[in-house]
Each structure stands twice: as C-alpha cells, then as structure tokens.
Amino acid sequence: MQLDPAGSMLSRATILVVDDAPVDLTIMQSLLARDGHRVLAAGSGAQALRQIDAGPLPDLVLLDVRMPSMDGYQVLARLKAMPATAAVPVLFHTALDEAHDEAHGFALGAVDYIAKPSCPEVKLARVRAQLAQARRRACLAARALDLEAEVTCRRRESDALQSDGLGAIAHLAALRDDDTGAHCLRTRGYVAVLAAWLRLRPKHRALLTDDYVGLLVRSAPLHDIGKVGIPDHILLKPGKLDADEWAVMKTHTVIGARAIELAEREAAHAIPFLRIGKEIARSHHERWDGSGYPDRLAGEAIPLSARLMAVADVFDALISLRSYKSPMSHDQARRVILDGRGSHFDPDLVDAFEGCFDELVAVSRRYVDHPPVPA
C-alpha cells in the first residue's frame, strides 16, 4: 500500500493471489482489480515464492491451501520464516472448511480464513478489513519510529548538556591550580594514546572497544572535578602541605565521585560516560600495590579507567610547572613512571607507556601552557 502526502494509506494495494485452479484465480483477480487493487497471480506455491522474491512485496497474500507439490500451509511457513515477508498478512482462500483446517491455518499465522465458495462481497469485505488492519499497523509502526527518533534526539541533547556542564566544572577545577587548563587537554590525550596502545594486547582488547575508549577520553577531564571542594589556602599553597592539609587534599577524589553520582541520580537514564568518570574521579590516586587512596584498592580491583588516568595524571604532573615545584624533563618523568611499575602503576600500563612514549611527548607539546620542558 502507498501513502498519500498526508500520510494515510491509499485504497490501492498490491495483492498476490495464489491458486492452482485457473478459474478461481481469474475470478479473484477480476474481483480485486475492480476494487482498485494491483493484482499479482501465481498458480503454485513455488511460483508465489518466486514472485515475491522478484518483487514488488505484496501488501496482502490470498492463498489457496490444497495445491500440488507445495501446499498453502507450507507456503505460509516459508513466508513467516523470512524477515522480509514475516509481517505480510496472509488470508487463506480454500475449499477446506473443516474446523481443524481453519484452526491449523490460524495457528500458522494466517490473519483470516475464507471458505470457497462464498459471496464476492463477503470476500471483498474480508480483504478490505485486513488491508485496514495492515494500514493501522503501518501507521503505528511509523509513529513508533518517529517517537524512537525523538526520544533518541532528546537523550542525546540531555547527554550533551550533562557532558558540557560537568566539563565546564572540570575545567573550572583545573583552572584553580593550572592557569590555562591545558592539563585536562593533555591528560585526555594521554589516555587516548595509552588506551589505543593497550588495546593491542589480547588481555584488554575485549573491554577497550571503540565505544569504551571514546567514553574514557570523554570522561578523562572529570578526574580532578572534586578540587572545586578544596579550600584555596590548601589547593594553592606554594609550599609542602602538612599532614592535616594533605588529608583534606585527598578528599577531592571522594568529592568528585559524589558530585558525579548526584548528576547520575538526576539523569533520566544511565549515562555511561558518567559511570566511567566517577571511577576515574574516585580511584585515579589508587596504587597498584594498595598504598593509594581513598579506598586502598590494589591490582585489578582498581578500575582500568582509573589505572589509565593514574599514569596520565602523574606523567603530566611531573613535567608541569607548579608554584611548589619545577618541571621535570620528559626523560626524567619517564624514569619515574618506569620505576613505579608494579608498585604505583599497573605493569601493563607502564609497558604501554614505554611503547608509546614518543606519542605522549607529542601530546604534551601540542597543549603547552608553559615554556616547553627540556627534552
């Protein structure tokens, strides 16, 4: 059936009539054609399947049951088994009028069962009723697709707003102790490079899909979002923090994770990048040997996302100028990371770091917020 510009079905439909009796076939063709339909004809089940395969796909099939070689029940079973024809309505038009014959037809998926002989007007009424049902199903399916597209669009808009809002807060947190905020850009780049390298190892290939890596990169700027909750006299202190100040500083991991968790609760649906961002915010200061904070997680109990960020964050901190320290050279920072293999850092990630070191250096030079550190 075709749609007019307003979206309603036109009366003209394509109907396939299948009957091995030439007289019955001719009568049904003439009757349906007078009602304004395009009529296709097949004299056997095999011919009907070939006709459907060649196209066009009929809007309705009027099918005899008792036919040689392949009966109507077998034809219907074949139609229901093919995705392209499974939804095409099939009416049996047959001389078999026993109750069990009719029940068998409905059990196979027929939408109606018309006995031969019967009044032409009754036949047309039954055909029209099924075409009307098909019209309603098509309209409902189209509306469902439109609704699904609208929901998807709104969800993407909501995700983008959540992402932009948290991203802005993350950059605000970074700017409090980093004049340009380039730390977020560099660490995001490091995570992308490390993840691309790590996914080459069979151990991590299943998790590090394109989608997951994309979420990791998107979530990376959230790692220090909790610093918005640290007082300036601690966060910006030029000298070494005392024990009490350091205890407060370490709470930025918990503060960040709680902030993201609140955003998750307020969201109308699960947002994967927030889940990963929460892992990173809470656990990027955990250490492989269990001596980190806030939960003293060890080994693979630390989420992979946070283990990646740990390497990225420490490397950038080492090569960056801060009010309380001078930057290291790239090679000096490299030695620190390698020395932390199996104690501070996941050994697999240190191996990845060493393998893609030149790419990491290139990222650090792409987003410079201070004069380049010595090579």
C-alpha angles and dihedrals in degrees: 000000000000129000123232118222091269091057101251122125118260116231092243111095135171110243126184114209115199118191134137091210107087094204094052090044092053093047093052092045091053094045095050094042090055088054089059102259131133105242127205120190135208127178097202142023093254091051090050092054091048090049091052092046091052092048170219098138108236122235090218138009122216103200134189117216106206106064131137123256095004118028126206094262090057092047091051091049090053092049093050091049093058117078092216094056104026092100097044108113115240125201119193113224107187148137089235101103104163116125093240091053091054093045090051091052093052091046089057091053107268114152096211142003120218118190124219125266105032139143113286091227091054090051091050092047091053091047092048091049092054092046089052089051090049089049091053092047091051092049092049091048091050091049091048090053091049091049092048090050091049092049091049091050093049091047091052090049090050092048091049092051091049091047095047093046095049090041090056091050090048091053090046089054091048093049091057091073101013117058097212105027089232089132088077091051093048097046090048089053092047091051091051092050095045093047092049089052095043094051088066088073114085091225093067103025096096094056099037097070121156089260094050093047089050090053091047092053091046091049098044097088089061094068096098098029089118091068088084085077096053116097116247094238088063102033094047099035107135095210136053116301118242120231095270093047091048090052089055092046092055091058090074087087093058093040091053094047091049092050091053091045089056089052089051092052092051093049117099091227141011113291110200097203090058091054090053092042089055090052091051095045094051102036110031090101094052114112129223091238093052097253096113133092158302097002103014091234117176137204118337091352083083108083113253089235090060093044089055092049092048091063093042094047097047093045091053093044091053095052096041128093114237133176089254100043147026121242122261122228117256091253093050090050090047091057092050091053092047091049089054093059109131094002108056099007140042106262091226090055093048088052089051090047091054092046095052098031095124091053091051091051089051090054091050090053093046093062104039120172096169134027108298115273117244116273 
